[in-house]
Amino acid sequence: MTGIIRIAIVDDHPLFREGVARSLGEIGGFELVGEGASAEDAERLAHTIAPDILLLDISMPGGGLNAAASILSGHPGQKIVMLTVSETNADVAQALNAGVRGYVLKGVGSKTLAEILGDVAAGQSYVSPTLSAKLLSNLLQPANRKPDPLSQLTGREAEILRLVAEGLSNKEVAARLSLQEKTVKHHMTRVLAKLNVRNRTEAALLMHEARERGVGQ
């Protein structure tokens, strides 16, 4: 996605909203088109403004997760990123199952947040790496998978997936491996098909699980 990314921020702490807006404004490439402090505000912004990305906190009047589910049921194309302090498995799983595109912890730096939002605007998904391993049991269904699904990958595919699992974008992976970005995208398409997962986030979760077991190192 090119051009200015239109964002709306909903969080019941005004100083936090102001800080995020100011930080993204200083980095450039973002336009704040709306803000609010409740689930009701979030739904209103989604319906009336339809920002490119809607940033939601979980702990707000009405509940951020409730707002996300309601918004996405009527507007499945709305990109939502949860920006929260909650590291609870249930919260992360509920958010992703509802269809949010990103789950980011509030300790993230402004530059990293800007990069994440850029990736989400371009159609990618993101979950804070520290939460990935904890989500495996919620997002994956081991009974329907081979004991070691990563064994299906070629050496190059496994190498690319390892970098993706570290949080690198396709562009960054391409630069690291001296490949064209379209080549990385082609490999990732094959990785998703082989692992029978829906997106790069779930593929990265499988890699994290393999690392914990000592597989695919």
Coordinates of C-alpha atoms in Angstrom, one line a residue:
M1 CA 0.0 0.0 0.0
T2 CA 1.3 3.4 -0.9
G3 CA 0.4 6.9 0.2
I4 CA -0.9 8.2 3.5
I5 CA -2.3 5.6 5.9
R6 CA -5.5 6.9 7.6
I7 CA -5.7 5.8 11.2
A8 CA -8.2 6.2 14.0
I9 CA -7.2 5.5 17.6
V10 CA -9.7 4.4 20.3
D11 CA -8.3 4.3 23.9
D12 CA -9.8 5.6 27.1
H13 CA -6.5 7.3 28.0
P14 CA -6.3 10.7 26.2
L15 CA -2.6 11.1 26.8
F16 CA -1.8 7.8 25.3
R17 CA -3.9 8.6 22.2
E18 CA -2.1 11.9 21.9
G19 CA 1.3 10.2 22.3
V20 CA 0.6 7.6 19.5
A21 CA -0.7 10.2 17.2
R22 CA 2.2 12.5 17.8
S23 CA 4.8 9.8 17.3
L24 CA 3.3 8.5 14.1
G25 CA 2.9 12.1 12.9
E26 CA 6.6 12.7 13.5
I27 CA 7.6 9.6 11.6
G28 CA 5.3 10.6 8.7
G29 CA 3.1 8.6 6.3
F30 CA 0.1 8.6 8.7
E31 CA -3.0 10.8 9.1
L32 CA -5.1 10.7 12.2
V33 CA -8.7 10.8 11.0
G34 CA -10.5 10.1 14.2
E35 CA -10.2 9.1 17.9
G36 CA -12.4 7.9 20.7
A37 CA -12.5 6.3 24.1
S38 CA -15.1 3.5 24.0
A39 CA -16.4 0.6 22.0
E40 CA -19.3 2.8 20.9
D41 CA -16.8 5.3 19.6
A42 CA -14.9 2.6 17.7
E43 CA -18.0 1.3 16.0
R44 CA -19.0 4.9 15.0
L45 CA -15.6 5.6 13.6
A46 CA -15.6 2.4 11.6
H47 CA -19.0 3.1 10.2
T48 CA -18.7 6.8 9.4
I49 CA -15.0 7.2 8.6
A50 CA -13.7 3.7 7.7
P51 CA -10.1 4.4 8.4
D52 CA -7.4 2.3 6.7
I53 CA -6.5 1.0 10.2
L54 CA -8.4 1.2 13.5
L55 CA -6.2 1.0 16.6
L56 CA -8.1 -0.4 19.6
D57 CA -7.3 -0.9 23.2
I58 CA -8.9 -3.9 24.9
S59 CA -9.6 -2.2 28.3
M60 CA -12.1 0.5 27.5
P61 CA -15.8 1.1 28.2
G62 CA -17.7 -1.5 26.2
G63 CA -14.6 -3.6 25.6
G64 CA -12.3 -3.4 22.7
L65 CA -12.7 -7.1 21.8
N66 CA -16.5 -6.6 21.7
A67 CA -16.1 -3.6 19.4
A68 CA -13.7 -5.5 17.1
A69 CA -16.1 -8.4 16.8
S70 CA -19.1 -6.2 16.1
I71 CA -17.3 -4.1 13.6
L72 CA -15.8 -7.0 11.7
S73 CA -19.1 -8.9 11.5
G74 CA -20.5 -6.0 9.5
H75 CA -17.4 -4.7 7.8
P76 CA -15.0 -7.7 7.4
G77 CA -12.6 -5.6 5.3
Q78 CA -11.9 -3.1 8.1
K79 CA -8.3 -3.5 9.3
I80 CA -8.1 -3.5 13.1
V81 CA -5.0 -3.6 15.2
M82 CA -5.3 -4.2 19.0
L83 CA -2.8 -2.0 20.8
T84 CA -2.9 -3.2 24.4
V85 CA -1.1 -4.3 27.6
S86 CA -3.0 -7.6 27.7
E87 CA -0.8 -10.7 27.2
T88 CA -3.7 -13.1 28.1
N89 CA -3.9 -16.1 25.8
A90 CA -7.7 -15.8 25.7
D91 CA -7.6 -12.1 24.7
V92 CA -5.1 -12.7 21.9
A93 CA -7.0 -15.8 20.6
Q94 CA -10.3 -14.0 20.7
A95 CA -9.0 -11.0 18.9
L96 CA -7.5 -13.1 16.1
N97 CA -10.5 -15.3 15.8
A98 CA -12.6 -12.2 15.4
G99 CA -10.5 -11.3 12.4
V100 CA -8.2 -8.5 13.7
R101 CA -5.1 -8.0 11.6
G102 CA -2.6 -7.3 14.4
Y103 CA -2.1 -7.7 18.1
V104 CA 0.6 -5.3 19.5
L105 CA 1.8 -4.7 23.0
K106 CA 1.9 -1.1 24.2
G107 CA 5.6 -1.4 25.1
V108 CA 6.5 -1.3 21.3
G109 CA 8.6 1.6 20.0
S110 CA 7.1 4.2 17.7
K111 CA 9.3 3.2 14.7
T112 CA 8.4 -0.4 15.1
L113 CA 4.7 0.4 15.5
A114 CA 4.9 2.5 12.3
E115 CA 6.4 -0.5 10.4
I116 CA 3.8 -2.9 11.8
L117 CA 1.0 -0.6 10.7
G118 CA 2.6 -0.2 7.3
D119 CA 2.7 -4.0 6.9
V120 CA -0.9 -4.4 8.1
A121 CA -2.1 -1.7 5.6
A122 CA -0.3 -3.7 2.9
G123 CA -2.4 -6.8 3.8
Q124 CA -0.1 -8.6 6.3
S125 CA -0.9 -9.8 9.8
Y126 CA 1.1 -9.3 13.0
V127 CA 1.3 -10.7 16.5
S128 CA 3.9 -9.5 19.0
P129 CA 6.7 -12.2 18.9
T130 CA 6.6 -12.6 22.7
L131 CA 3.0 -13.8 22.5
S132 CA 3.5 -16.2 19.5
A133 CA 4.5 -19.4 21.4
K134 CA 1.8 -18.9 24.0
L135 CA -0.8 -18.9 21.2
L136 CA 0.0 -22.3 19.6
S137 CA -2.5 -24.3 21.5
N138 CA -5.2 -21.8 20.7
L139 CA -4.6 -21.3 17.0
L140 CA -3.4 -24.7 15.8
Q141 CA -5.1 -28.0 15.8
P142 CA -2.4 -30.7 16.2
A143 CA -4.8 -33.6 15.5
N144 CA -5.1 -32.4 11.9
R145 CA -1.4 -31.8 11.4
K146 CA 1.6 -34.0 10.8
P147 CA 4.0 -34.5 13.8
D148 CA 6.6 -32.3 12.1
P149 CA 5.0 -30.2 9.4
L150 CA 8.2 -28.2 8.9
S151 CA 9.9 -31.3 7.5
Q152 CA 7.9 -30.6 4.3
L153 CA 9.7 -27.4 3.6
T154 CA 12.8 -27.0 1.4
G155 CA 15.9 -25.5 2.9
R156 CA 15.2 -22.1 1.3
E157 CA 11.6 -22.1 2.5
A158 CA 12.6 -23.0 6.1
E159 CA 15.2 -20.2 6.0
I160 CA 12.7 -17.6 4.9
L161 CA 10.1 -18.8 7.5
R162 CA 12.8 -18.5 10.2
L163 CA 13.3 -14.8 9.3
V164 CA 9.5 -14.2 9.1
A165 CA 9.1 -15.8 12.5
E166 CA 11.7 -13.2 13.8
G167 CA 9.3 -10.5 12.6
L168 CA 10.9 -9.5 9.3
S169 CA 8.7 -8.3 6.5
N170 CA 9.0 -9.8 3.0
K171 CA 11.0 -6.8 1.9
E172 CA 13.4 -7.2 4.8
V173 CA 13.7 -11.0 4.2
A174 CA 14.5 -10.3 0.5
A175 CA 17.3 -7.8 1.5
R176 CA 18.7 -10.2 4.1
L177 CA 18.9 -13.1 1.6
S178 CA 19.7 -11.1 -1.5
L179 CA 16.5 -12.1 -3.2
Q180 CA 13.7 -10.2 -5.0
E181 CA 10.7 -9.5 -2.8
K182 CA 8.4 -11.3 -5.3
T183 CA 10.5 -14.4 -4.9
V184 CA 10.1 -14.3 -1.1
K185 CA 6.3 -13.9 -1.6
H186 CA 6.3 -16.9 -3.9
H187 CA 8.2 -19.0 -1.3
M188 CA 5.8 -17.9 1.5
T189 CA 2.8 -18.8 -0.6
R190 CA 4.2 -22.3 -0.9
V191 CA 5.0 -22.4 2.8
L192 CA 1.5 -21.5 3.8
A193 CA 0.1 -24.2 1.5
K194 CA 2.5 -26.9 2.8
L195 CA 1.8 -26.1 6.4
N196 CA -1.9 -25.8 5.8
V197 CA -2.1 -22.5 7.7
R198 CA -4.1 -19.4 6.9
N199 CA -1.4 -16.7 7.1
R200 CA 2.2 -15.9 7.9
T201 CA 1.3 -15.4 11.6
E202 CA 0.3 -19.0 12.0
A203 CA 3.3 -20.2 10.0
A204 CA 5.5 -18.3 12.3
L205 CA 3.8 -19.8 15.3
L206 CA 4.7 -23.3 13.9
M207 CA 8.3 -22.2 13.6
H208 CA 8.3 -21.0 17.2
E209 CA 6.9 -24.3 18.4
A210 CA 9.5 -26.2 16.4
R211 CA 12.3 -24.1 18.1
E212 CA 10.9 -24.9 21.5
R213 CA 11.0 -28.6 20.6
G214 CA 14.5 -28.3 19.2
V215 CA 13.3 -29.0 15.6
G216 CA 14.3 -27.1 12.5
Q217 CA 17.2 -25.3 14.1

